[in-house]
mmCIF file of C-alpha atoms and ligand atoms in Angstrom:
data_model
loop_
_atom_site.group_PDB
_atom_site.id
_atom_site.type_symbol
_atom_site.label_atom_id
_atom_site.label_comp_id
_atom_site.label_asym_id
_atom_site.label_seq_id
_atom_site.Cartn_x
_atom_site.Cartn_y
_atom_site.Cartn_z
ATOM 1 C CA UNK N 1 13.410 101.822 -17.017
ATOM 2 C CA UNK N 2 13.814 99.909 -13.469
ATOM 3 C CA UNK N 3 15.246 96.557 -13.587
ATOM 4 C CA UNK N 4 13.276 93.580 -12.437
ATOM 5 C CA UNK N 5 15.220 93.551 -9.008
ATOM 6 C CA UNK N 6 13.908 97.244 -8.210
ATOM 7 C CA UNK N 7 9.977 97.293 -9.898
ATOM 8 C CA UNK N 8 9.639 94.318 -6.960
ATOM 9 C CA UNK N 9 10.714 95.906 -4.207
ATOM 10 C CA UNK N 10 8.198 98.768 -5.493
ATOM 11 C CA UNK N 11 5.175 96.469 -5.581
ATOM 12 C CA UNK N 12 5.825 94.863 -2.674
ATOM 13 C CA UNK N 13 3.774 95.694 0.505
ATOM 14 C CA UNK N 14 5.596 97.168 3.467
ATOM 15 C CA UNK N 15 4.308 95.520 6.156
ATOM 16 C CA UNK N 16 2.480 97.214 8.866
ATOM 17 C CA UNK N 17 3.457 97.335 12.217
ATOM 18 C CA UNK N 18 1.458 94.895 14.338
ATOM 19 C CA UNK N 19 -0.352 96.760 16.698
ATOM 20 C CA UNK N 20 0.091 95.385 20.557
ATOM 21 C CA UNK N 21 -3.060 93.506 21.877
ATOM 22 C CA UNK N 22 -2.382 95.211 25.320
ATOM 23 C CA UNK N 23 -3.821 98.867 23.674
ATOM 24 C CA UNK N 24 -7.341 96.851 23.611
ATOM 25 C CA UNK N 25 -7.138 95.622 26.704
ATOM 26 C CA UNK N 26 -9.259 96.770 29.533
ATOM 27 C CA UNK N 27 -7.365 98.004 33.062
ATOM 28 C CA UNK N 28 -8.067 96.036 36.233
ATOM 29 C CA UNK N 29 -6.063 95.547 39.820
ATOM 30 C CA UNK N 30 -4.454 92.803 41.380
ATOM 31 C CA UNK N 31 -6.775 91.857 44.012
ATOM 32 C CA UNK N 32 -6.406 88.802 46.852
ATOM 33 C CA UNK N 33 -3.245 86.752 45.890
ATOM 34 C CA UNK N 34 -1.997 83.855 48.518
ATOM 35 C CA UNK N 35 0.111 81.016 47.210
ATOM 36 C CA UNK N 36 -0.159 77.423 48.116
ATOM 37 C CA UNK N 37 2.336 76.023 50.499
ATOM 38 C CA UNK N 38 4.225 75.584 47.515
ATOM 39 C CA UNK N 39 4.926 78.832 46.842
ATOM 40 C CA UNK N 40 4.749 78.372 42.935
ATOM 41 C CA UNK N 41 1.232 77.967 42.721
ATOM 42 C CA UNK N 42 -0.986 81.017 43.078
ATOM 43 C CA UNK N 43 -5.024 81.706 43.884
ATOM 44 C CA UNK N 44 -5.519 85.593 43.040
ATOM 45 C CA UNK N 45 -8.359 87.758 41.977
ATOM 46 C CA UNK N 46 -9.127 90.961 40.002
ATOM 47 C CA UNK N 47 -11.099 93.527 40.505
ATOM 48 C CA UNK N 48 -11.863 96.724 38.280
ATOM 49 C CA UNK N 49 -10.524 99.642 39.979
ATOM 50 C CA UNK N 50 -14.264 101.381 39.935
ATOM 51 C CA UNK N 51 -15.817 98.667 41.557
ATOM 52 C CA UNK N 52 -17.806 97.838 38.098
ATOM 53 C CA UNK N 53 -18.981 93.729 37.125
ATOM 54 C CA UNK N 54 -17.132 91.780 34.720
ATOM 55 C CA UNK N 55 -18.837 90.869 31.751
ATOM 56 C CA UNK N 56 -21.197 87.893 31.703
ATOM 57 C CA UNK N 57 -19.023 84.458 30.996
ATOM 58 C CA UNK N 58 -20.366 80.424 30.991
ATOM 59 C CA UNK N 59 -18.579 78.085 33.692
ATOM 60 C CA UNK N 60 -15.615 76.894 31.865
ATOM 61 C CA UNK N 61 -14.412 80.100 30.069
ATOM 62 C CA UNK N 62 -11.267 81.578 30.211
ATOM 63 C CA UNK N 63 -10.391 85.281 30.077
ATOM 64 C CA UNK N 64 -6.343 86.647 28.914
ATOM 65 C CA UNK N 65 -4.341 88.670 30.881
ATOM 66 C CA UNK N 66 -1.622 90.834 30.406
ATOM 67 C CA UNK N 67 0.875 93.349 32.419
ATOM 68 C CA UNK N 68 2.398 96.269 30.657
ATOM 69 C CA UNK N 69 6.343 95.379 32.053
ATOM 70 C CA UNK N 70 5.681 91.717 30.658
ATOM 71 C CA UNK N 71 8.974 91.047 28.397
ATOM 72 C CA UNK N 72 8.954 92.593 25.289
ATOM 73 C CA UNK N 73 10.032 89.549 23.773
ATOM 74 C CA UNK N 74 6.640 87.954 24.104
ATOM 75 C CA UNK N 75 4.212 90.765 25.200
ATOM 76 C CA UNK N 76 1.071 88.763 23.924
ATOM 77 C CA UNK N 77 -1.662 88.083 26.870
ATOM 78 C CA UNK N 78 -1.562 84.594 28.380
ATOM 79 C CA UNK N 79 -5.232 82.604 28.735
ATOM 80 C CA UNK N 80 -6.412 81.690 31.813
ATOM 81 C CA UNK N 81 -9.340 79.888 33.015
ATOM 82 C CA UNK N 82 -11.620 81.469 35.482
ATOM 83 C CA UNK N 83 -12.502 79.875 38.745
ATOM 84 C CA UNK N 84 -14.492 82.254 39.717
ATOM 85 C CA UNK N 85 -18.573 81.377 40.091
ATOM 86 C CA UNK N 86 -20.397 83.614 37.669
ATOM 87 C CA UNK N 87 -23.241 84.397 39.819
ATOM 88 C CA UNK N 88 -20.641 87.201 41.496
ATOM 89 C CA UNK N 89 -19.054 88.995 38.560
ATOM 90 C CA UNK N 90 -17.518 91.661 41.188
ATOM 91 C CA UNK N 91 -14.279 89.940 40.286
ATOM 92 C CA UNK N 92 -12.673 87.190 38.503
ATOM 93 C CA UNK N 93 -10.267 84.716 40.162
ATOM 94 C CA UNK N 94 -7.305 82.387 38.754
ATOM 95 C CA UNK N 95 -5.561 79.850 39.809
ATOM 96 C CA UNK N 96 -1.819 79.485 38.506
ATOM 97 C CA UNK N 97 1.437 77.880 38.663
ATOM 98 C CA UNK N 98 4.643 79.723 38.517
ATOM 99 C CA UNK N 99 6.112 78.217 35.044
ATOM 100 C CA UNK N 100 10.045 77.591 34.890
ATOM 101 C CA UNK N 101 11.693 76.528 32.111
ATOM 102 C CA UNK N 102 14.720 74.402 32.613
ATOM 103 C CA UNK N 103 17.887 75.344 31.262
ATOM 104 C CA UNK N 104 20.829 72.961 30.172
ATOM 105 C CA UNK N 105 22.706 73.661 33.131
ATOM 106 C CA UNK N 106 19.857 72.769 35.733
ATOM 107 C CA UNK N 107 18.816 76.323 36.420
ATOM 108 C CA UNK N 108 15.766 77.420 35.263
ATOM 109 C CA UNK N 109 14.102 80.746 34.165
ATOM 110 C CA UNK N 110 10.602 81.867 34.971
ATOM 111 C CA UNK N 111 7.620 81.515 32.147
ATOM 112 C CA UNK N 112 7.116 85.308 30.587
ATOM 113 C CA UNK N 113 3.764 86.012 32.214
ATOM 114 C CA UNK N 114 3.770 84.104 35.421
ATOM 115 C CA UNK N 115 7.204 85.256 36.092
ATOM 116 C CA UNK N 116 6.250 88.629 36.088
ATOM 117 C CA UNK N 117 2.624 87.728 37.783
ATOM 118 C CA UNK N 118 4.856 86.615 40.721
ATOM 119 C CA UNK N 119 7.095 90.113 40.838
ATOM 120 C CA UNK N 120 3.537 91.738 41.241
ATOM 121 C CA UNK N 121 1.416 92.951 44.461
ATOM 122 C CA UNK N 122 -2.122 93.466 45.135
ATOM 123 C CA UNK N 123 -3.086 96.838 43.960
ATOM 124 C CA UNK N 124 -0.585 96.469 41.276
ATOM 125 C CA UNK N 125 -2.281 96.849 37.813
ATOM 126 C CA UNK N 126 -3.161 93.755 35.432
ATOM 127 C CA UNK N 127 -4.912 94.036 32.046
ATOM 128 C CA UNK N 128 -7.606 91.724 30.719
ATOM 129 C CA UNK N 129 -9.540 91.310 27.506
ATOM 130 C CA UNK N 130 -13.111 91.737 27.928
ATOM 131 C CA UNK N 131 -14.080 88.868 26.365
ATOM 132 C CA UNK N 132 -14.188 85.629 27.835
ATOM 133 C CA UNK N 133 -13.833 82.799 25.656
ATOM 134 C CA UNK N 134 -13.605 79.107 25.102
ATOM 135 C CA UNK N 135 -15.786 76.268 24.956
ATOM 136 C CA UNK N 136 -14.714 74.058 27.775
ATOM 137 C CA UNK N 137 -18.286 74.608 28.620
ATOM 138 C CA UNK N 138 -21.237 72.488 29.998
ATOM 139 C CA UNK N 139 -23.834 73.307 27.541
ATOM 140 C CA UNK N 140 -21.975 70.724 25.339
ATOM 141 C CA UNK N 141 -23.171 68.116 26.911
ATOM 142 C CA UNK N 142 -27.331 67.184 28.379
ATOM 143 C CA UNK N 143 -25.405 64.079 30.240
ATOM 144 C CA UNK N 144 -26.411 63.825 33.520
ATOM 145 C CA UNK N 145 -23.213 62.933 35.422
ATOM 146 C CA UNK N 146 -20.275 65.295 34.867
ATOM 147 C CA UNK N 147 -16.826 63.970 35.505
ATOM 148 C CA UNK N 148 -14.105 66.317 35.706
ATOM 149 C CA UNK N 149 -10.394 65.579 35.469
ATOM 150 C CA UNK N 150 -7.891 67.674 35.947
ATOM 151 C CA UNK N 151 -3.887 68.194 36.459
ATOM 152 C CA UNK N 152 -2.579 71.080 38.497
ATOM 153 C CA UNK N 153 -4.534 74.240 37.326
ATOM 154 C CA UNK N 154 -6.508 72.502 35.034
ATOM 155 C CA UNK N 155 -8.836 72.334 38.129
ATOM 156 C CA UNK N 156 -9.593 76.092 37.467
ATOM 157 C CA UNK N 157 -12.888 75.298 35.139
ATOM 158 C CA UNK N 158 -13.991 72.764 37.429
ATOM 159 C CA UNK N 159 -13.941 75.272 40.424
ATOM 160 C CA UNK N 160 -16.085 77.832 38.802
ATOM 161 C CA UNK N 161 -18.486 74.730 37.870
ATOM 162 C CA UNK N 162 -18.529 73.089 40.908
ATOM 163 C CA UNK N 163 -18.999 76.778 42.801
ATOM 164 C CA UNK N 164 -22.035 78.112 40.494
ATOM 165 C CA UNK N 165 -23.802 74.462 41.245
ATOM 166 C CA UNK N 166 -23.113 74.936 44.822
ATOM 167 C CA UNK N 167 -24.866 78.519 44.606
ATOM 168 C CA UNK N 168 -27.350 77.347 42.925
ATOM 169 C CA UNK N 169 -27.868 74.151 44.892
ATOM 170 C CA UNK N 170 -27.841 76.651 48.432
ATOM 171 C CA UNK N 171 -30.453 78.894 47.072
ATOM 172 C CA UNK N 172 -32.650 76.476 45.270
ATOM 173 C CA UNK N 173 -32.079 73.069 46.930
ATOM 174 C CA UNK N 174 -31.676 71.223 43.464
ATOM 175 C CA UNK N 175 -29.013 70.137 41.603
ATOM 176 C CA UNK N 176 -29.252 70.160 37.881
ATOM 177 C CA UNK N 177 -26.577 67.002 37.308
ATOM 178 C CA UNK N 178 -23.999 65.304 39.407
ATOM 179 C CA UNK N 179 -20.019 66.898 39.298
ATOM 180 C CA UNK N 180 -17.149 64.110 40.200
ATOM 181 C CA UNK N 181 -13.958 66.183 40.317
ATOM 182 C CA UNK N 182 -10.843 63.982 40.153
ATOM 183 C CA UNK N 183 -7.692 66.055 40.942
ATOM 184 C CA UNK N 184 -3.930 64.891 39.904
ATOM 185 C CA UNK N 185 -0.705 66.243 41.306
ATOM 186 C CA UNK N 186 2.451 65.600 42.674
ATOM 187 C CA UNK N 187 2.379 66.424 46.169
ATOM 188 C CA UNK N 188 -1.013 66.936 48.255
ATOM 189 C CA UNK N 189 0.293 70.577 49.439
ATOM 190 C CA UNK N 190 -0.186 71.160 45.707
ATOM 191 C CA UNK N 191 -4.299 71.004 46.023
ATOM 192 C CA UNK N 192 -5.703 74.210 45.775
ATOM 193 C CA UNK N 193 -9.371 74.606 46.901
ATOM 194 C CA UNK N 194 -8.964 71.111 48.637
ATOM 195 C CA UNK N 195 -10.898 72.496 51.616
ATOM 196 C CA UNK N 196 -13.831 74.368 49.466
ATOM 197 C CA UNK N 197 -14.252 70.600 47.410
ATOM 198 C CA UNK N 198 -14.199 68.919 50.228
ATOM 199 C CA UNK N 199 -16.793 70.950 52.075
ATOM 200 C CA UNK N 200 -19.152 70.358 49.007
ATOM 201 C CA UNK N 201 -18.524 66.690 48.945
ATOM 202 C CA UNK N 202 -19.500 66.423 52.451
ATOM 203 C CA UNK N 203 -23.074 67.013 51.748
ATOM 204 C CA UNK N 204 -24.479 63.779 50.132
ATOM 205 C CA UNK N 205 -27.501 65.455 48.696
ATOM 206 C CA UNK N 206 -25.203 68.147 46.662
ATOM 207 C CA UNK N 207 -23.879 64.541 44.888
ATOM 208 C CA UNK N 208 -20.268 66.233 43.892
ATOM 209 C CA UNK N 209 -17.661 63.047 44.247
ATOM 210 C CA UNK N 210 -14.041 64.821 44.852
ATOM 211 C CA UNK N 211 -11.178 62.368 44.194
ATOM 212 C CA UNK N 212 -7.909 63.655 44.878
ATOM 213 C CA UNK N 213 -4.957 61.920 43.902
ATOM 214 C CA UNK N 214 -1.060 62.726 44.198
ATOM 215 C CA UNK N 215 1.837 61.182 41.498
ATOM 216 C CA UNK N 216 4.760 60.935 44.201
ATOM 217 C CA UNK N 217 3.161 59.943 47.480
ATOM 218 C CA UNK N 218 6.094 57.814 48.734
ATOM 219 C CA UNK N 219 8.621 61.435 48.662
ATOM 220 C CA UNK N 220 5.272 63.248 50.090
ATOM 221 C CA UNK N 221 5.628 64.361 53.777
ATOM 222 C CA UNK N 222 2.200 65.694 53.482
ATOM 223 C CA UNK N 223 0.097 62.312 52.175
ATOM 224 C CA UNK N 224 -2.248 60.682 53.789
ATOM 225 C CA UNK N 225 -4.083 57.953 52.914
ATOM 226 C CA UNK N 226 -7.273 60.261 52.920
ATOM 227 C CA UNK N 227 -5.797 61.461 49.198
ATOM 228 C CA UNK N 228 -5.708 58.464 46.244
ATOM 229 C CA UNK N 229 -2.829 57.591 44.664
ATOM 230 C CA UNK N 230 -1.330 57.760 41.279
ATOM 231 C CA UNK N 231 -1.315 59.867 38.723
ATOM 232 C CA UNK N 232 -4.863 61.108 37.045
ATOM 233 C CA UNK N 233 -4.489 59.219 34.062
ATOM 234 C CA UNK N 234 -3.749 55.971 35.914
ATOM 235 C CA UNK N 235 -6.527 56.037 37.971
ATOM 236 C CA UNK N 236 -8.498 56.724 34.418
ATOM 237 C CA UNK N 237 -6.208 53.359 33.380
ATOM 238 C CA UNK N 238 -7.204 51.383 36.582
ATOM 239 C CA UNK N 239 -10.904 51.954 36.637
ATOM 240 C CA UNK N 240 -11.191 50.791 32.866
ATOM 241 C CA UNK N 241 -8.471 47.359 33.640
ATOM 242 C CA UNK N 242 -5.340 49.233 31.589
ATOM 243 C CA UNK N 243 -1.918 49.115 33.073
ATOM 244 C CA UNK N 244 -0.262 52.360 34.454
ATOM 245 C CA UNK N 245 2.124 54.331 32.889
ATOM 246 C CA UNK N 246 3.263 56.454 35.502
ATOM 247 C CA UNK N 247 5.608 55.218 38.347
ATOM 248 C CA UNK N 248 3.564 54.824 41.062
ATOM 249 C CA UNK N 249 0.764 51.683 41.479
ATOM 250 C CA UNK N 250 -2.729 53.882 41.364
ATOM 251 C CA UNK N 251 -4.931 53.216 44.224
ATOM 252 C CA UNK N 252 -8.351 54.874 44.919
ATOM 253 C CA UNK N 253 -8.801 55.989 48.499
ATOM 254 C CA UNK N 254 -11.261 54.938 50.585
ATOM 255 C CA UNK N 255 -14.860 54.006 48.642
ATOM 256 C CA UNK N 256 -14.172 56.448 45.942
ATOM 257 C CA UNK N 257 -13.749 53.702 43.345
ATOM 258 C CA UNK N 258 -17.439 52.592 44.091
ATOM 259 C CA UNK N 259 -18.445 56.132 43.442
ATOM 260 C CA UNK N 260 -17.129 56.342 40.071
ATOM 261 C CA UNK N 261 -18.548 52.951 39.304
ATOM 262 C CA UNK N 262 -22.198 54.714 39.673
ATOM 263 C CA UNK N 263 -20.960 57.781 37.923
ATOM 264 C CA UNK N 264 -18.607 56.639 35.097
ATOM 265 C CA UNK N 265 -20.330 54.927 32.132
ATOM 266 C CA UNK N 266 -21.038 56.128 28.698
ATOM 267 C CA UNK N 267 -24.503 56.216 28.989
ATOM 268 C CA UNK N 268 -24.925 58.570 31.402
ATOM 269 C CA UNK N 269 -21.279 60.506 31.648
ATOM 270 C CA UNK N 270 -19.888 63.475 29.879
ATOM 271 C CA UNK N 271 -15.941 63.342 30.544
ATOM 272 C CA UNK N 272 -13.945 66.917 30.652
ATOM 273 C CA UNK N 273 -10.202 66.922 30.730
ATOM 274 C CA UNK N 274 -8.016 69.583 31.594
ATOM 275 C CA UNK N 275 -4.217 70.506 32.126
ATOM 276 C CA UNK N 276 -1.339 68.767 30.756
ATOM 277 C CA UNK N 277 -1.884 67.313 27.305
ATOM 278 C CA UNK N 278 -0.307 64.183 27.742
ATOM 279 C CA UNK N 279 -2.961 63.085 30.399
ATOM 280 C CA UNK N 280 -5.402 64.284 27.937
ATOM 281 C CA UNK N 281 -3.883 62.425 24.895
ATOM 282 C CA UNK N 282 -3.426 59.328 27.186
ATOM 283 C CA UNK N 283 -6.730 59.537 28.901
ATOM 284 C CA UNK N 284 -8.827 59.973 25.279
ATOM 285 C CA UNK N 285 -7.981 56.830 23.260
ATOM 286 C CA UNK N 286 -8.665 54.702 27.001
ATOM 287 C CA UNK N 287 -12.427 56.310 26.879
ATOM 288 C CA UNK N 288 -12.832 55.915 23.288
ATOM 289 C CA UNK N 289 -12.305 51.874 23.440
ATOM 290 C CA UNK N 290 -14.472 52.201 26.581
ATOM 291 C CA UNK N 291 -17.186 53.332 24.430
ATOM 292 C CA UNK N 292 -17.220 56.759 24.496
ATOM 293 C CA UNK N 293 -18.043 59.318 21.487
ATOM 294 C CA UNK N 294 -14.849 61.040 21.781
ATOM 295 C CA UNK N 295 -14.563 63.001 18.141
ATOM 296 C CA UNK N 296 -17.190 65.609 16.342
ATOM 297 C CA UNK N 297 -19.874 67.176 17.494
ATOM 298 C CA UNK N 298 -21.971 64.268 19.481
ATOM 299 C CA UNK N 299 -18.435 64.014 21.402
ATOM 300 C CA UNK N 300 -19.211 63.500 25.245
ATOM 301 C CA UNK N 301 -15.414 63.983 25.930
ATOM 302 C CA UNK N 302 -14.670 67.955 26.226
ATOM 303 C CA UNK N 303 -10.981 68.895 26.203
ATOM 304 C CA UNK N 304 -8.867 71.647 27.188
ATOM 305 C CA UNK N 305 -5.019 71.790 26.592
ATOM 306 C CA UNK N 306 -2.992 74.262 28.629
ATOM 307 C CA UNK N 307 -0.102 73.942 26.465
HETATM 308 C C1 LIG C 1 -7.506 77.797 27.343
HETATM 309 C C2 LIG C 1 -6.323 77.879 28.306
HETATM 310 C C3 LIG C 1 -6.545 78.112 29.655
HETATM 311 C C4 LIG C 1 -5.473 78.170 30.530
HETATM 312 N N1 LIG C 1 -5.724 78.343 31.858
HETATM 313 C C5 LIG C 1 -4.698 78.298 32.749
HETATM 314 C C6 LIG C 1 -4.957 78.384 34.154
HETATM 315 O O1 LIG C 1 -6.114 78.536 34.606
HETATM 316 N N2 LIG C 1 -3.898 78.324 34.997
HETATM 317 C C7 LIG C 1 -2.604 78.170 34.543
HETATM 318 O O2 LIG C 1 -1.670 78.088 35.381
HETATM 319 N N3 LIG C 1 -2.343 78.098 33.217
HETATM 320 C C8 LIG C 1 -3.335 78.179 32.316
HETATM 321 N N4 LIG C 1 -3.080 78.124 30.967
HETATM 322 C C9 LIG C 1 -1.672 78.244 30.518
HETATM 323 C C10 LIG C 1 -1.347 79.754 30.368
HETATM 324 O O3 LIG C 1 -2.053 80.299 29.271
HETATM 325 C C11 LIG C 1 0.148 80.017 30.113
HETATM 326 O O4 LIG C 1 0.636 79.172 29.108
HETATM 327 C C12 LIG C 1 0.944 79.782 31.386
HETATM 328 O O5 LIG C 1 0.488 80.641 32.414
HETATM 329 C C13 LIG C 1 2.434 80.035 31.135
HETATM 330 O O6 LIG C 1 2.614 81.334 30.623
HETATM 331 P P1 LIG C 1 4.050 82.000 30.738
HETATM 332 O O7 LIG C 1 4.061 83.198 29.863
HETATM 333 O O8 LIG C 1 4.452 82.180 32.157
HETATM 334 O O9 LIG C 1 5.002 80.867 30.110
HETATM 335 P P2 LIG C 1 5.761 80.928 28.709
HETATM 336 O O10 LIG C 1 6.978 81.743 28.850
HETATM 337 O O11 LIG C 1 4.788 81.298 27.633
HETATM 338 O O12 LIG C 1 6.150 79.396 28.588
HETATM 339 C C14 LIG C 1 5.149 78.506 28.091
HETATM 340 C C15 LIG C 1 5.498 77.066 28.452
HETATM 341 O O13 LIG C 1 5.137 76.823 29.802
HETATM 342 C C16 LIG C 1 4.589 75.511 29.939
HETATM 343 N N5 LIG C 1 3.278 75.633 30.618
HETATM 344 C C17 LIG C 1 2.219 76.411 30.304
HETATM 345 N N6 LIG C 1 1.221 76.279 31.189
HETATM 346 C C18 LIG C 1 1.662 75.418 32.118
HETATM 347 C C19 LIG C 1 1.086 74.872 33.283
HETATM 348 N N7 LIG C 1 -0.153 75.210 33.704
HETATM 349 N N8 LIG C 1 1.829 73.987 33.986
HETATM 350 C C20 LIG C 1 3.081 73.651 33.597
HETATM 351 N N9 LIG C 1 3.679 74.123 32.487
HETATM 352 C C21 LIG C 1 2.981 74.992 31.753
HETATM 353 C C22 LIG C 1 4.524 74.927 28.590
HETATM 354 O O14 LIG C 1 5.648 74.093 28.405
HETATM 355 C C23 LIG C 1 4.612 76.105 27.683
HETATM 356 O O15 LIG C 1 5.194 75.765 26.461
HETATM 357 C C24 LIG C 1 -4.135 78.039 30.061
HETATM 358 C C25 LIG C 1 -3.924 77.833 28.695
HETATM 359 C C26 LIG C 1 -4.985 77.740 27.833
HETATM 360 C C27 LIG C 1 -4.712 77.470 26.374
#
């Protein structure tokens, strides 16, 4: 007769081992890669090694990728937005910071997948699951002004929108609703695609308003007045009368406040936020008392949370 201890152990289940995600990923190479002139933020693309499309995605998606030598502590693949337009699907680009993780003693050791991104050179192989995701998209909303806010890589989305519009808008000569792309970090060597937005902005008829806007302009040899100050949330704050949280006073640049003013109102404004989730959880409750659906499905404030 088995005691109670050992007829439990029998029924019990042994668990099976979890299979790695990486087997059902699909093989690509490392393609263009350039960082910023901070070096911890990256623009790079993929490409399949036979030359092949990417599968169809929306503007907004994200893909995961993966490398085979990422720790084995953590092999799982990381998600990362596309910036890519997808009108060319002959590869799919990224934009990414290098994460570090401070330690108690003020050194600091590199996230699990961007630190090995970084040890990595085009031609290198990357894996990627075939099936973009996410529904950061724009067919949640019929609004006609779309105004984008992002920190750091959160701009990544906003790219691949503002690029397919600008495709479309080139080839067509219409615009199907109005982009304002507000874009927080610290230092303005830290905007990626600044020249590509800015090139867009400068045609009035394409209507995208690009506001960007650095956190520590004061301990910024590369500021200019050109860029608006503040961090993204605060200029959120000062356009609806709320005081700032961060340390620095915001201040629009130029006639960009008047710009929102046309573009910002709940009537005719979606609102997308993306990056850091405490600009998102600050920037939410401000548009809700502002009047804006912000919960269920009639929501016209689309999130995204990078961590
Ligand atoms: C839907 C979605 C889309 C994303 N798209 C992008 C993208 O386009 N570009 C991008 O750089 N990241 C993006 N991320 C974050 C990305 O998935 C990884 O978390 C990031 O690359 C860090 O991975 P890691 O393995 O190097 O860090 P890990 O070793 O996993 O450490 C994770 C920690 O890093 C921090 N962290 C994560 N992302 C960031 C960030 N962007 N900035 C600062 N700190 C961060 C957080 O504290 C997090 O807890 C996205 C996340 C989600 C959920």
């Amino acid at each position: 007769m088995p005691n109670e201890e050992s007829s439990t152990r029998d029924t019990r289940r042994t668990p099976r081992a979890r299979r790695d995600i990486r087997e059902r990923m699909s093989r690509a190479v490392l393609a263009d890669w350039h960082t910023l002139d901070d070096q911890d933020i990256a623009i790079f693309s993929i490409r399949n090694p036979d030359g092949s499309s990417f599968p169809e995605f929306e503007v907004g998606q994200y893909t995961q990728l993966a490398f085979w030598d990422q720790s084995t502590s953590d092999p799982r693949p990381r998600q990362l937005s596309i910036a890519s337009s997808p009108l060319d699907l002959s590869h799919l680009e990224f934009y990414v910071i290098l994460v570090r993780d401070s330690l108690d003693d003020g050194s600091n050791t590199p996230g699990i997948f961007t630190g090995t991104l970084w040890k990595h050179k085009p031609g290198d192989e990357i894996l990627y699951l075939p099936r973009p995701a996410g529904r950061f998209t724009l067919s949640r909303t019929d609004q006609p002004e779309v105004v984008c806010i992002a920190t750091g890589t959160g701009l990544a989305p906003f790219v691949s929108m503002a690029r397919a519009a600008w495709h479309r808008y080139k080839e067509t000569g219409t615009i199907h609703r109005r982009l304002t792309i507000v874009h927080g970090v610290s230092y303005a060597n830290q905007l990626g695609y600044r020249n590509e937005l800015e090139t867009m902005a400068a045609d009035p008829d394409f209507g995208l308003s690009y506001i960007p806007t650095v956190s520590r302009p004061d301990r910024d040899a590369s500021y200019t007045e050109l860029v608006s100050r503040g961090r993204a949330n605060d200029l959120v704050r000062l356009y609806f009368g709320e005081e700032m949280s961060g340390r620095v006073e915001p201040q629009f640049a130029g006639a960009l406040l008047g710009d929102l003013q046309n573009r910002l109102t709940p009537e005719s404004a979606a609102v997308y936020l993306c990056g850091n989730p405490d600009m998102i959880a600050d920037a939410k409750p401000i548009l809700a008392a502002n009047g804006y659906e912000t919960e269920g499905r009639e929501s016209q404030v689309i999130t995204e949370d990078y961590w």
